[in-house]
mmCIF file of C-alpha atoms and ligand atoms in Angstrom:
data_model
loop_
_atom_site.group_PDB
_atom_site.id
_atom_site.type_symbol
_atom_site.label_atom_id
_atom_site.label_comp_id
_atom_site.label_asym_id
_atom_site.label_seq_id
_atom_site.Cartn_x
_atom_site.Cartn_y
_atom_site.Cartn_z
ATOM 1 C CA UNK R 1 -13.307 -11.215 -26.795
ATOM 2 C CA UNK R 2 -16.503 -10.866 -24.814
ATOM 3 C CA UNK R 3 -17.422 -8.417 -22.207
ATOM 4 C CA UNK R 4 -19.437 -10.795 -19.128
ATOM 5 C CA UNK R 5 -21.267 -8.738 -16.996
ATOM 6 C CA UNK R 6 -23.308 -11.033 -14.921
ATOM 7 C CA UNK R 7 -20.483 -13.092 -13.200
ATOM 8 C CA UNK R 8 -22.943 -15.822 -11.826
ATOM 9 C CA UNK R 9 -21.217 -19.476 -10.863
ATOM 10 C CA UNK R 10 -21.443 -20.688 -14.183
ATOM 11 C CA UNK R 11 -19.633 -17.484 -15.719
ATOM 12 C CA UNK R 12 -17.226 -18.242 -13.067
ATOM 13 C CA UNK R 13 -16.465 -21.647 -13.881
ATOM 14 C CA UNK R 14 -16.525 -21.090 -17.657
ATOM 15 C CA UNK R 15 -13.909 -18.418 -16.820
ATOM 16 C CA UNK R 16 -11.698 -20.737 -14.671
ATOM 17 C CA UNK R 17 -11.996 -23.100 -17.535
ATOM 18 C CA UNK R 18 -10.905 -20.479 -20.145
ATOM 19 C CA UNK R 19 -7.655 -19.708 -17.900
ATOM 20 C CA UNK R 20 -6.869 -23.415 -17.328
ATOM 21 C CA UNK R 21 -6.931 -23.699 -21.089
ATOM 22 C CA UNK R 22 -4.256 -21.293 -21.556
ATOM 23 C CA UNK R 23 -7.076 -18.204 -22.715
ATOM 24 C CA UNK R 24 -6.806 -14.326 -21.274
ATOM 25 C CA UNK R 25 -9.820 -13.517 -18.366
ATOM 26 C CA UNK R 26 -8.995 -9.649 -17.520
ATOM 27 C CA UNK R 27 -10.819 -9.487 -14.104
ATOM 28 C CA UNK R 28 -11.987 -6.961 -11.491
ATOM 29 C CA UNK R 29 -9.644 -6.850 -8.300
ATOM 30 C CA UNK R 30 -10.508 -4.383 -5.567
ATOM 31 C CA UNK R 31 -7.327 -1.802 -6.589
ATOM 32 C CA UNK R 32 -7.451 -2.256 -10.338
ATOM 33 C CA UNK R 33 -8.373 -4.903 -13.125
ATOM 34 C CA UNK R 34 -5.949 -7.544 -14.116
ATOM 35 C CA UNK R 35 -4.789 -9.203 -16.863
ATOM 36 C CA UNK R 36 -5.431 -12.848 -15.671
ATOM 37 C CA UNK R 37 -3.418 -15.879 -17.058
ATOM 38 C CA UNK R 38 -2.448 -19.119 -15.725
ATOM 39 C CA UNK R 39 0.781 -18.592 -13.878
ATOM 40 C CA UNK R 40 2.378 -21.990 -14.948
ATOM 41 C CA UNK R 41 1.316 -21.590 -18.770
ATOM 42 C CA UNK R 42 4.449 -20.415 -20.624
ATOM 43 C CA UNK R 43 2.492 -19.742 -23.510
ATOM 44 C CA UNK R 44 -0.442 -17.575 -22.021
ATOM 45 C CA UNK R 45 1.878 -15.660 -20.022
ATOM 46 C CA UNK R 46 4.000 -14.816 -23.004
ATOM 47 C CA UNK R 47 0.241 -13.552 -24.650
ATOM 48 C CA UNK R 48 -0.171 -11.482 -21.825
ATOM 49 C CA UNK R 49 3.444 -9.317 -22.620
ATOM 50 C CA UNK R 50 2.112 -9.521 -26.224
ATOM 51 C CA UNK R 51 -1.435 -7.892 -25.498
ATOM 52 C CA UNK R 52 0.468 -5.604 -22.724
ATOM 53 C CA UNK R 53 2.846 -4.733 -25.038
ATOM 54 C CA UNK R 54 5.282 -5.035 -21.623
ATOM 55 C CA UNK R 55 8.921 -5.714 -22.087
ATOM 56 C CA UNK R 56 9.812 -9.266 -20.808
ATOM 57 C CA UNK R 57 11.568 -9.480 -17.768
ATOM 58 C CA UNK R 58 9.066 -7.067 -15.732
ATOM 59 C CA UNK R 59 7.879 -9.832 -12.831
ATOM 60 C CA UNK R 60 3.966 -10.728 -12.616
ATOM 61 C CA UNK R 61 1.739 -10.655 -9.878
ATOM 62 C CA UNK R 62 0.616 -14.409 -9.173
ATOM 63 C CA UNK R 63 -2.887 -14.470 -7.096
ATOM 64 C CA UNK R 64 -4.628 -16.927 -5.003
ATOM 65 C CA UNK R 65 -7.662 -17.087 -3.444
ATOM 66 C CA UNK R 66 -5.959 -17.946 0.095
ATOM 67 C CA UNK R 67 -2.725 -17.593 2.603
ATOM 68 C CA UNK R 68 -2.844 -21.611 2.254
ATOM 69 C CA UNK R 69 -1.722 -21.765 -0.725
ATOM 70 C CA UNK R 70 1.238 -18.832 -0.351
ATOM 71 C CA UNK R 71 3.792 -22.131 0.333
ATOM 72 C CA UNK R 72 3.041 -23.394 -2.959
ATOM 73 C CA UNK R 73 4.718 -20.613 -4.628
ATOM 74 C CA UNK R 74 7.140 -19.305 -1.907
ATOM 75 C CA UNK R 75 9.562 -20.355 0.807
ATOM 76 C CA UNK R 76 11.401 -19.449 3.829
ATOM 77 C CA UNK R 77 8.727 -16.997 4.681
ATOM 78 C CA UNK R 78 9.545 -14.613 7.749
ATOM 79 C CA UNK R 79 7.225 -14.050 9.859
ATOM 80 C CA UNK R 80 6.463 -10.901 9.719
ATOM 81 C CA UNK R 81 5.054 -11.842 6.286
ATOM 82 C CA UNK R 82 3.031 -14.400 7.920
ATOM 83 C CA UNK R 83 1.823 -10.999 10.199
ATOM 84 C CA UNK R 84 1.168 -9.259 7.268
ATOM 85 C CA UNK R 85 -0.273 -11.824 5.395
ATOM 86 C CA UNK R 86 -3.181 -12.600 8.130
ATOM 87 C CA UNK R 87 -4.162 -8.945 8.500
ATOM 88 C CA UNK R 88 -4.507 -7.727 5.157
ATOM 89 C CA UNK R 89 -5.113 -10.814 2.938
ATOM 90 C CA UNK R 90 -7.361 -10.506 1.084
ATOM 91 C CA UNK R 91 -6.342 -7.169 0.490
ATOM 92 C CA UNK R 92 -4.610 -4.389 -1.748
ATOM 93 C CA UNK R 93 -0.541 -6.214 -0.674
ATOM 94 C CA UNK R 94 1.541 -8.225 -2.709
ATOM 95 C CA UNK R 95 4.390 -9.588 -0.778
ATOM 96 C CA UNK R 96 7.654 -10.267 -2.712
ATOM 97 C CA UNK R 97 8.980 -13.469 -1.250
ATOM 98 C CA UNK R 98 11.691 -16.059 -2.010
ATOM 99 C CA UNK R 99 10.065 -18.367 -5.234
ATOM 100 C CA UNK R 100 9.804 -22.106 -4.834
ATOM 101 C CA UNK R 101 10.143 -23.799 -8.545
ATOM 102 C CA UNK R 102 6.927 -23.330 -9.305
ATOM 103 C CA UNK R 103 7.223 -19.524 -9.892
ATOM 104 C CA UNK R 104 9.366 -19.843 -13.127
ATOM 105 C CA UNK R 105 11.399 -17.453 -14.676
ATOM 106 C CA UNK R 106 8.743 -16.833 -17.028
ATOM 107 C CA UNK R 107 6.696 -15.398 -13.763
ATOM 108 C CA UNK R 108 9.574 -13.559 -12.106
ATOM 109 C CA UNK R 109 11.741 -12.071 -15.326
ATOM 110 C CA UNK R 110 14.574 -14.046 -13.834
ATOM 111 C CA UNK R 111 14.899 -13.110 -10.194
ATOM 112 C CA UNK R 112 14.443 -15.034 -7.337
ATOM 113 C CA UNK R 113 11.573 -13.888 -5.768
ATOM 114 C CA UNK R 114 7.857 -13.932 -6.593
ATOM 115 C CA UNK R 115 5.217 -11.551 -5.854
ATOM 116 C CA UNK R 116 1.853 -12.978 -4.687
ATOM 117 C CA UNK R 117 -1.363 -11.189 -3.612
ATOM 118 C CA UNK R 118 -4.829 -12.683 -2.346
ATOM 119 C CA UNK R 119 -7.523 -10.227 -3.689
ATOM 120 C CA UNK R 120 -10.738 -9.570 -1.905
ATOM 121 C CA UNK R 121 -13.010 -8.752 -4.610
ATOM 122 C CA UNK R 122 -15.606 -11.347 -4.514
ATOM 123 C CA UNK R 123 -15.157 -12.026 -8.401
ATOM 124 C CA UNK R 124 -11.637 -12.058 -8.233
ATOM 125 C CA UNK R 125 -11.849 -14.716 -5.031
ATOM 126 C CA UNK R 126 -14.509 -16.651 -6.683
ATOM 127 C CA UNK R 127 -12.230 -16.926 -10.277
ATOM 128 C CA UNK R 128 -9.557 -18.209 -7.756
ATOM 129 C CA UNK R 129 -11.226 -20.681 -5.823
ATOM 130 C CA UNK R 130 -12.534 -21.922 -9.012
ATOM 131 C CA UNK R 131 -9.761 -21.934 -10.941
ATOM 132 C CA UNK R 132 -8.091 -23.353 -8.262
ATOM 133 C CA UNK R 133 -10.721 -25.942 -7.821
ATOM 134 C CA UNK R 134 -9.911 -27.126 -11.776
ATOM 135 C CA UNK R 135 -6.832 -28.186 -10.567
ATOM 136 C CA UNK R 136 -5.118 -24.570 -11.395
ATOM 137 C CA UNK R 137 -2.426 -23.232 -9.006
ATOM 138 C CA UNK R 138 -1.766 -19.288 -9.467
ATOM 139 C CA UNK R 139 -3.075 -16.778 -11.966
ATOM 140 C CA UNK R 140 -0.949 -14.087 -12.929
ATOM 141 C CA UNK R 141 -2.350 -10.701 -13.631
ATOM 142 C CA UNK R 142 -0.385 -7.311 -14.232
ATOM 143 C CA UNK R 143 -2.764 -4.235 -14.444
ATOM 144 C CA UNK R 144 -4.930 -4.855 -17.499
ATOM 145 C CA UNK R 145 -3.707 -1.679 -19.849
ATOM 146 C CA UNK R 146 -1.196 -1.601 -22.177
ATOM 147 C CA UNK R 147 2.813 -0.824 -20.764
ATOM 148 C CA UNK R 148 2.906 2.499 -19.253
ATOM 149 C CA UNK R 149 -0.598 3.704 -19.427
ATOM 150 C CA UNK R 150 -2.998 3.918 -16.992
ATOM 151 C CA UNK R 151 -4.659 1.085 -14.797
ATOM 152 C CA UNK R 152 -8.134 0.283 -15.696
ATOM 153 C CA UNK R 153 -10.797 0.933 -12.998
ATOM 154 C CA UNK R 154 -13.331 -0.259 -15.226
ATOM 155 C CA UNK R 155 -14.530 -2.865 -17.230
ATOM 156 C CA UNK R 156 -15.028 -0.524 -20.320
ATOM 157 C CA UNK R 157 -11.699 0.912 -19.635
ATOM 158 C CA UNK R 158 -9.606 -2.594 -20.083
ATOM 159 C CA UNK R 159 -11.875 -2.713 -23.377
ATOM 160 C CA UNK R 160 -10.409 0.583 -24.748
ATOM 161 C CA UNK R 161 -6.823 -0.816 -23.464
ATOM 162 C CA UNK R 162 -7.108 -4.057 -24.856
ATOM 163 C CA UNK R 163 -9.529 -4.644 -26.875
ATOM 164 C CA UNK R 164 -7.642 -4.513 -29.905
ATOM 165 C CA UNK R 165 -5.177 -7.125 -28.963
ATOM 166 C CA UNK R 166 -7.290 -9.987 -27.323
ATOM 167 C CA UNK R 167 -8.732 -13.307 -28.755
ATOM 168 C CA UNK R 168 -11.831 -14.063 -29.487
ATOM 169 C CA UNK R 169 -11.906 -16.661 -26.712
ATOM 170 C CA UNK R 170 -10.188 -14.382 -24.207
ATOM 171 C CA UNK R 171 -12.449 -12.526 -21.548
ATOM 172 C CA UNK R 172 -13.229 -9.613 -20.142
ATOM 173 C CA UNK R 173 -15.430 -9.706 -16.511
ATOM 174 C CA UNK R 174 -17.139 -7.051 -15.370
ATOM 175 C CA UNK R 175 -17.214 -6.680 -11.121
ATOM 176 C CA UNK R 176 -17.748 -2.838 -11.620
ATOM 177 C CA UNK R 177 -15.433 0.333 -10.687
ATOM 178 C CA UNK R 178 -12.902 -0.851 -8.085
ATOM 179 C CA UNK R 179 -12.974 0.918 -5.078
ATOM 180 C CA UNK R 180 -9.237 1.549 -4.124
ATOM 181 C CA UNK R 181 -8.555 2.536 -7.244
ATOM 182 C CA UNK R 182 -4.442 1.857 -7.133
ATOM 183 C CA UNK R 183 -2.425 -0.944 -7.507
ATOM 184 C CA UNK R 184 -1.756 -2.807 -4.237
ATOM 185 C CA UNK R 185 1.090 -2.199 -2.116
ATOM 186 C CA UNK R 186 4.075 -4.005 -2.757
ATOM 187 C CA UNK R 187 6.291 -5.231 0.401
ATOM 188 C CA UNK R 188 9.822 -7.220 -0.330
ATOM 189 C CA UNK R 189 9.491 -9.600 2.456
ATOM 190 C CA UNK R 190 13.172 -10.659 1.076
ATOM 191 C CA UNK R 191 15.025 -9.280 3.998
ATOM 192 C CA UNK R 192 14.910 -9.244 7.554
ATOM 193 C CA UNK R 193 12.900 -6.196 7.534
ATOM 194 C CA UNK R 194 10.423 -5.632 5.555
ATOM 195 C CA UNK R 195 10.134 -2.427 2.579
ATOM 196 C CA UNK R 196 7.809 -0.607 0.769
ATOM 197 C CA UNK R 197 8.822 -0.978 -3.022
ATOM 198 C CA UNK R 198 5.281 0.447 -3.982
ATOM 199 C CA UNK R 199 2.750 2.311 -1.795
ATOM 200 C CA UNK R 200 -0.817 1.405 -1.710
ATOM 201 C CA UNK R 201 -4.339 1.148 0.340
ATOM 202 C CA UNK R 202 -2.155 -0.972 2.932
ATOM 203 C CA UNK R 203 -0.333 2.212 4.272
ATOM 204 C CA UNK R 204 3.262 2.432 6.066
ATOM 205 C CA UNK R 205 0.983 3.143 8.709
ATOM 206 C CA UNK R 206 -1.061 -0.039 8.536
ATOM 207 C CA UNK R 207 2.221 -2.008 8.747
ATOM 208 C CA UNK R 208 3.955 -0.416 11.487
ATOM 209 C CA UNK R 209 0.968 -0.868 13.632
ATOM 210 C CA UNK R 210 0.731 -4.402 12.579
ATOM 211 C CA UNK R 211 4.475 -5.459 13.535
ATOM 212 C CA UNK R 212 5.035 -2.995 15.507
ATOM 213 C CA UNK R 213 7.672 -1.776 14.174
ATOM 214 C CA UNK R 214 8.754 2.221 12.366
ATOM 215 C CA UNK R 215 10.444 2.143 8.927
ATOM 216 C CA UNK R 216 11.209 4.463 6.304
ATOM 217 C CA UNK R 217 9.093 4.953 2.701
ATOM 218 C CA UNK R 218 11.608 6.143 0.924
ATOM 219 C CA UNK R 219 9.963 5.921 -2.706
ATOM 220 C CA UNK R 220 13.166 7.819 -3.795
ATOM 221 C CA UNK R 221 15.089 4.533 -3.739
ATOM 222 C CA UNK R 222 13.174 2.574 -5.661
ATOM 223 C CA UNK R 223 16.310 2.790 -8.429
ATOM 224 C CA UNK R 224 18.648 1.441 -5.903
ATOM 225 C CA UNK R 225 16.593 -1.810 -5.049
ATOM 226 C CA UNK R 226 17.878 -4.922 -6.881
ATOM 227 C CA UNK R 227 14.263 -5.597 -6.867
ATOM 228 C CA UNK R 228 12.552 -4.365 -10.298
ATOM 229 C CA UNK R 229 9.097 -2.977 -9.625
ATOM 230 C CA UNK R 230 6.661 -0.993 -11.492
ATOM 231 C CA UNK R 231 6.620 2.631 -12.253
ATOM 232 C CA UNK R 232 10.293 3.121 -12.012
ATOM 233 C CA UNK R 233 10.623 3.750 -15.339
ATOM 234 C CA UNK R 234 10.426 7.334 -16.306
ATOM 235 C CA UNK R 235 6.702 7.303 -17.828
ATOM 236 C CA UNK R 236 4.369 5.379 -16.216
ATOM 237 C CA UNK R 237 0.830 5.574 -15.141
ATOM 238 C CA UNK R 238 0.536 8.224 -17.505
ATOM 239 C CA UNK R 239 -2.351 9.486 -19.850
ATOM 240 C CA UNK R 240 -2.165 11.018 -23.274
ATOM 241 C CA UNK R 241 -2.909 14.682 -21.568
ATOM 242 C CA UNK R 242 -0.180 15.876 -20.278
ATOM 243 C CA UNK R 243 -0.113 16.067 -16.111
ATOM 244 C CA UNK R 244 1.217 19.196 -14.668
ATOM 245 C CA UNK R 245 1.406 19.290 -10.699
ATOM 246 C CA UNK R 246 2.366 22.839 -10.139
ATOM 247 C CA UNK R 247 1.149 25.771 -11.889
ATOM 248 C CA UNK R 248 -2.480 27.387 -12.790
ATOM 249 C CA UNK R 249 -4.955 25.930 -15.745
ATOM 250 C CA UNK R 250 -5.921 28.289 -18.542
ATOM 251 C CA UNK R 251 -9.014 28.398 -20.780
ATOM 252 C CA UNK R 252 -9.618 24.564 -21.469
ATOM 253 C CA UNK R 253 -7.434 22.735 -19.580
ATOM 254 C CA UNK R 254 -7.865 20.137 -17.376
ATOM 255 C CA UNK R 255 -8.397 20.022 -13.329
ATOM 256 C CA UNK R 256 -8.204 17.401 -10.869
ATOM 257 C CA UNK R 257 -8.080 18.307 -7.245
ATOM 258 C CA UNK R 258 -10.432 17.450 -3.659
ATOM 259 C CA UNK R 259 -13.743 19.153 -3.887
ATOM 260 C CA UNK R 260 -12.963 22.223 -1.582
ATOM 261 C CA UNK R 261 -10.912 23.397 -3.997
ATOM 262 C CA UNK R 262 -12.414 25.853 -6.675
ATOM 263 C CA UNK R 263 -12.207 25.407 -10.575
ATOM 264 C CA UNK R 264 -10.142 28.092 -11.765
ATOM 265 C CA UNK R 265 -11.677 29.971 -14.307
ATOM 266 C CA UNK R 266 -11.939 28.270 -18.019
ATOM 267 C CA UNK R 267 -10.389 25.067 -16.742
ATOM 268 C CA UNK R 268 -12.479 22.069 -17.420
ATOM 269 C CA UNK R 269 -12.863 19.929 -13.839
ATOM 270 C CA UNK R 270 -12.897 16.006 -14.598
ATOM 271 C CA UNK R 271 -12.474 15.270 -10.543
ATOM 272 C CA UNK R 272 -13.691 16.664 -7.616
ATOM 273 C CA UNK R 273 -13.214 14.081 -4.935
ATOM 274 C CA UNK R 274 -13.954 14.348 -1.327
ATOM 275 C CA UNK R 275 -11.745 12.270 0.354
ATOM 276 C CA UNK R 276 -8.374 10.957 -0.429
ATOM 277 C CA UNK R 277 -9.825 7.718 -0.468
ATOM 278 C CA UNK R 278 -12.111 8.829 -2.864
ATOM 279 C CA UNK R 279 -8.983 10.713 -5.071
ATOM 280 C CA UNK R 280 -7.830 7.397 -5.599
ATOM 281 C CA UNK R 281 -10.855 5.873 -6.450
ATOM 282 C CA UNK R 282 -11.618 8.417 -9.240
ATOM 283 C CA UNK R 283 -7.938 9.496 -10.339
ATOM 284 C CA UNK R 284 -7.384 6.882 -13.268
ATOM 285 C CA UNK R 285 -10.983 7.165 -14.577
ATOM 286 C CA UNK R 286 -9.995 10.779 -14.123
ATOM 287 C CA UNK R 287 -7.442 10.683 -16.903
ATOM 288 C CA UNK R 288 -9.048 8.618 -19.309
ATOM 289 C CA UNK R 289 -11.934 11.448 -18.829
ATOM 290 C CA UNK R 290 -9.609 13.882 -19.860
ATOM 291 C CA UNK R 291 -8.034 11.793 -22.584
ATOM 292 C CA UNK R 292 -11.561 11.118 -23.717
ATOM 293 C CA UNK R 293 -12.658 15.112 -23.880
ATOM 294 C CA UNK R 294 -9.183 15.387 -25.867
ATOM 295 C CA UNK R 295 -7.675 17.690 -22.942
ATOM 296 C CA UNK R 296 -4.133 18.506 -23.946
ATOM 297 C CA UNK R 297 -3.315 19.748 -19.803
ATOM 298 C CA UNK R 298 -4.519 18.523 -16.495
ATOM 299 C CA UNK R 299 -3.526 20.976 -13.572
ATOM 300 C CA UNK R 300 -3.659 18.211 -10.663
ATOM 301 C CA UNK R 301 -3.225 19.625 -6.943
ATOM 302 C CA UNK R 302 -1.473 16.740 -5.124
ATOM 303 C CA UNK R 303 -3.631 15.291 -1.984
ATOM 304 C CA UNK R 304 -1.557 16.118 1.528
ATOM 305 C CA UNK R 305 -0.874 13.699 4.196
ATOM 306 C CA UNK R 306 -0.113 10.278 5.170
ATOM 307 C CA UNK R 307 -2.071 7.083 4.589
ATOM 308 C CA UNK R 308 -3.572 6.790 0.787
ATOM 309 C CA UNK R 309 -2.688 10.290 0.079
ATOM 310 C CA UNK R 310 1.653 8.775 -0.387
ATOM 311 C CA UNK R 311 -0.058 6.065 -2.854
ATOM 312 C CA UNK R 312 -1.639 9.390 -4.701
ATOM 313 C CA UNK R 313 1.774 11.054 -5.054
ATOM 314 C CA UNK R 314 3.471 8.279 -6.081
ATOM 315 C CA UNK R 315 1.686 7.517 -8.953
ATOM 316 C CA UNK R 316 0.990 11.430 -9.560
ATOM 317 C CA UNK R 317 4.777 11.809 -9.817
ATOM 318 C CA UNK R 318 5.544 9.229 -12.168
ATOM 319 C CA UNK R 319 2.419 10.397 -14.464
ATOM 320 C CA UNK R 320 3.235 13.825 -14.523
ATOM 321 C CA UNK R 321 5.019 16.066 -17.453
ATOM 322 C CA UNK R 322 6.102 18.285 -15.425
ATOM 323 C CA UNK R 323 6.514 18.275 -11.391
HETATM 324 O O1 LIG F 1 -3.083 -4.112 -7.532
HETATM 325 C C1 LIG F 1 -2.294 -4.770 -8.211
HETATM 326 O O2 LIG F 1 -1.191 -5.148 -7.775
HETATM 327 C C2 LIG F 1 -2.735 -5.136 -9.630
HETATM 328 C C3 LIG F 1 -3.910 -6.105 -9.539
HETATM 329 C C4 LIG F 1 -4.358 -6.595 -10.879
HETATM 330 O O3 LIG F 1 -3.588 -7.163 -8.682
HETATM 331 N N1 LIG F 1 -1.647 -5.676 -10.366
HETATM 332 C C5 LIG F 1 -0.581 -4.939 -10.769
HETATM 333 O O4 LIG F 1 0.317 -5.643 -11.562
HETATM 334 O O5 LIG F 1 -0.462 -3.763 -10.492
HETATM 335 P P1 LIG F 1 1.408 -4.898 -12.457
HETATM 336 O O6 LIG F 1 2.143 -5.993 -13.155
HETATM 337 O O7 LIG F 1 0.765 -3.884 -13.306
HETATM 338 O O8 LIG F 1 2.359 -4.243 -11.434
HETATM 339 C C6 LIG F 1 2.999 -5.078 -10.499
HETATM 340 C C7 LIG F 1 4.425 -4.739 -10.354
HETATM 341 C C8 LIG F 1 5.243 -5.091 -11.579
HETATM 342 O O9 LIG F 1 5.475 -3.969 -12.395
HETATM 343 C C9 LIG F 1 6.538 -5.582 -11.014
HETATM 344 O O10 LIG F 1 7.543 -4.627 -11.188
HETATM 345 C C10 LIG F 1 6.260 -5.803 -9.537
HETATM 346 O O11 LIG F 1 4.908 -5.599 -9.337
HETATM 347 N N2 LIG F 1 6.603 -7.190 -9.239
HETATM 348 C C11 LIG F 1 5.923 -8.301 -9.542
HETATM 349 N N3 LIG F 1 6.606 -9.400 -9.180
HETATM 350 C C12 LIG F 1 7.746 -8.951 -8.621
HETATM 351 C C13 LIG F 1 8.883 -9.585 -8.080
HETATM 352 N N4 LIG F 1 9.013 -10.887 -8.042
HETATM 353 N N5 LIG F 1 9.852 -8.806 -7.603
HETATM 354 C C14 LIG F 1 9.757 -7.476 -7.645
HETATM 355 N N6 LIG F 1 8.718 -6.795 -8.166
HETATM 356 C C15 LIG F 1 7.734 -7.534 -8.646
HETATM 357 MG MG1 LIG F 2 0.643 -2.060 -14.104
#
């Protein structure tokens, strides 16, 4: 496995070449790295559960580099996906849609629908287009850790994930820290209406003022969806610390909250963001941090508010030991 820093053209196109062979290219996205693999290779897609250590039948993301191509992997698309798809592609949203044939079981764990995301970062767009241009048709790419821990915002990070479980030939390319920081927001465009099965940088907000419409988050019904999606297992996004999201630190435990809050006294701080949009920029690297200094505790104190701030919780919630 090599780490490729320099992601010129011709790293690119070696890269593309490595995925249409049926090798792993983890890649930089703009919400987290990925775990790429050609979408229509049984075999490499089976190697990415293997290095995930992912149960099978959790659906992958497929991503291309354009809204052209969305007909190659789904159909009867409403358009309010359409909507959706022209103002935040490319962009932190995966749409769950109705598959075509091309989106095989393998792809969706059995269900009918696909999810499919166009990512802007340029390295991610560029792999794309060139894979694309190879003759390739979708790459699929779950979060680039191992099942249940936490997304890598880094290049170095999918190395201490992964590294253990990738090929020689396999790939990791670096495009820097990401800068939403969480996973994209997921919307099943299944039904008339459209619904938020995981919150993201493309807020409820965003949406509504994009149809036109108002509709409920209601992240406590994730259960209830036939639609399997991430993080509603009990565990998830979680580090090795332990996350508490009430209560006080004592001497040497961890602390995560925005910058005009105070360390309380003996607690070590691993984040002091200034915005929300920052929180969720640093939160991830924020764990491993802690995980790294061997922090037993993080004290977190939860952003407030719409917008990015829901995305926070939601992934705060499902990391923490205690709520
Ligand atoms: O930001 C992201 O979405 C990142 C980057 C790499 O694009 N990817 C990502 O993939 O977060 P992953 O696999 O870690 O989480 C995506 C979740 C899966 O856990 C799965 O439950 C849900 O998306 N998903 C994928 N395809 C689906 C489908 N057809 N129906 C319902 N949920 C689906
Ligand atoms: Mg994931």
């Amino acid at each position: 496995m090599s780490i490729i820093s320099n992601c010129t053209a011709s790293v690119i196109k070696d890269s593309a070449a490595a995925l249409v062979k049926g090798d792993l290219v983890a890649f930089p996205t703009e919400t987290v790295y990925g775990l790429g693999a050609d979408a229509t290779n049984k075999d490499a897609i089976a190697r990415i559960y293997k290095v995930k250590g992912r149960p099978v039948g959790h659906p992958l993301i497929v991503h291309i580099s354009s809204l052209g191509n969305l007909d190659k992997w789904a159909r009867d698309i409403p358009e309010y996906a359409v909507s959706l798809a022209r103002a935040f592609w490319p962009g932190p949203m995966t749409l769950i849609l109705p598959r075509t044939d091309l989106a095989k079981n393998f792809i969706t764990g059995g269900q009918d629908n696909v999810g499919i995301r166009v990512p802007s970062h340029t390295v991610a767009l560029a792999l794309l287009k060139e894979f694309e241009g190879q003759g390739g048709l979708g790459v699929a790419a779950p979060s680039a850790n191992r099942f249940g821990a936490v997304s890598p915002t880094t290049a170095a990070a999918v190395k201490i994930e992964l590294a253990d479980f990738l090929s020689e030939s396999d790939q990791i390319l670096d495009g820097g820290a990401c800068l939403v920081g969480v996973e994209s927001t997921i919307i099943n465009c299944t039904q008339n209406k459209p619904s938020i099965l995981r919150p993201g940088a493309v807020t409820k907000e965003m949406i509504e003022n994009t149809l036109g419409i108002t509709f409920y988050l209601d992240t406590s019904n994730y259960e209830s969806t036939q639609i399997k999606v991430a993080g509603s297992l009990e565990s998830h996004y979680a580090p090795n610390a332990k996350i508490f999201l009430a209560g006080s630190p004592t001497l040497g435990d961890g602390f995560i909250a925005l910058d005009s809050f105070t360390t309380p006294a003996g607690a070590i701080r691993v984040a002091a963001p200034k915005t929300n949009e920052e929180y969720a920029q640093v939160l991830y690297e924020a764990f491993r941090l802690a995980d790294f200094k061997g922090i037993e505790r993080v004290f977190v104190i939860p952003p407030t508010g719409d917008g990015i701030a829901v995305a926070i919780n939601d992934r705060l919630s499902k990391s923490a030991f205690e709520k």
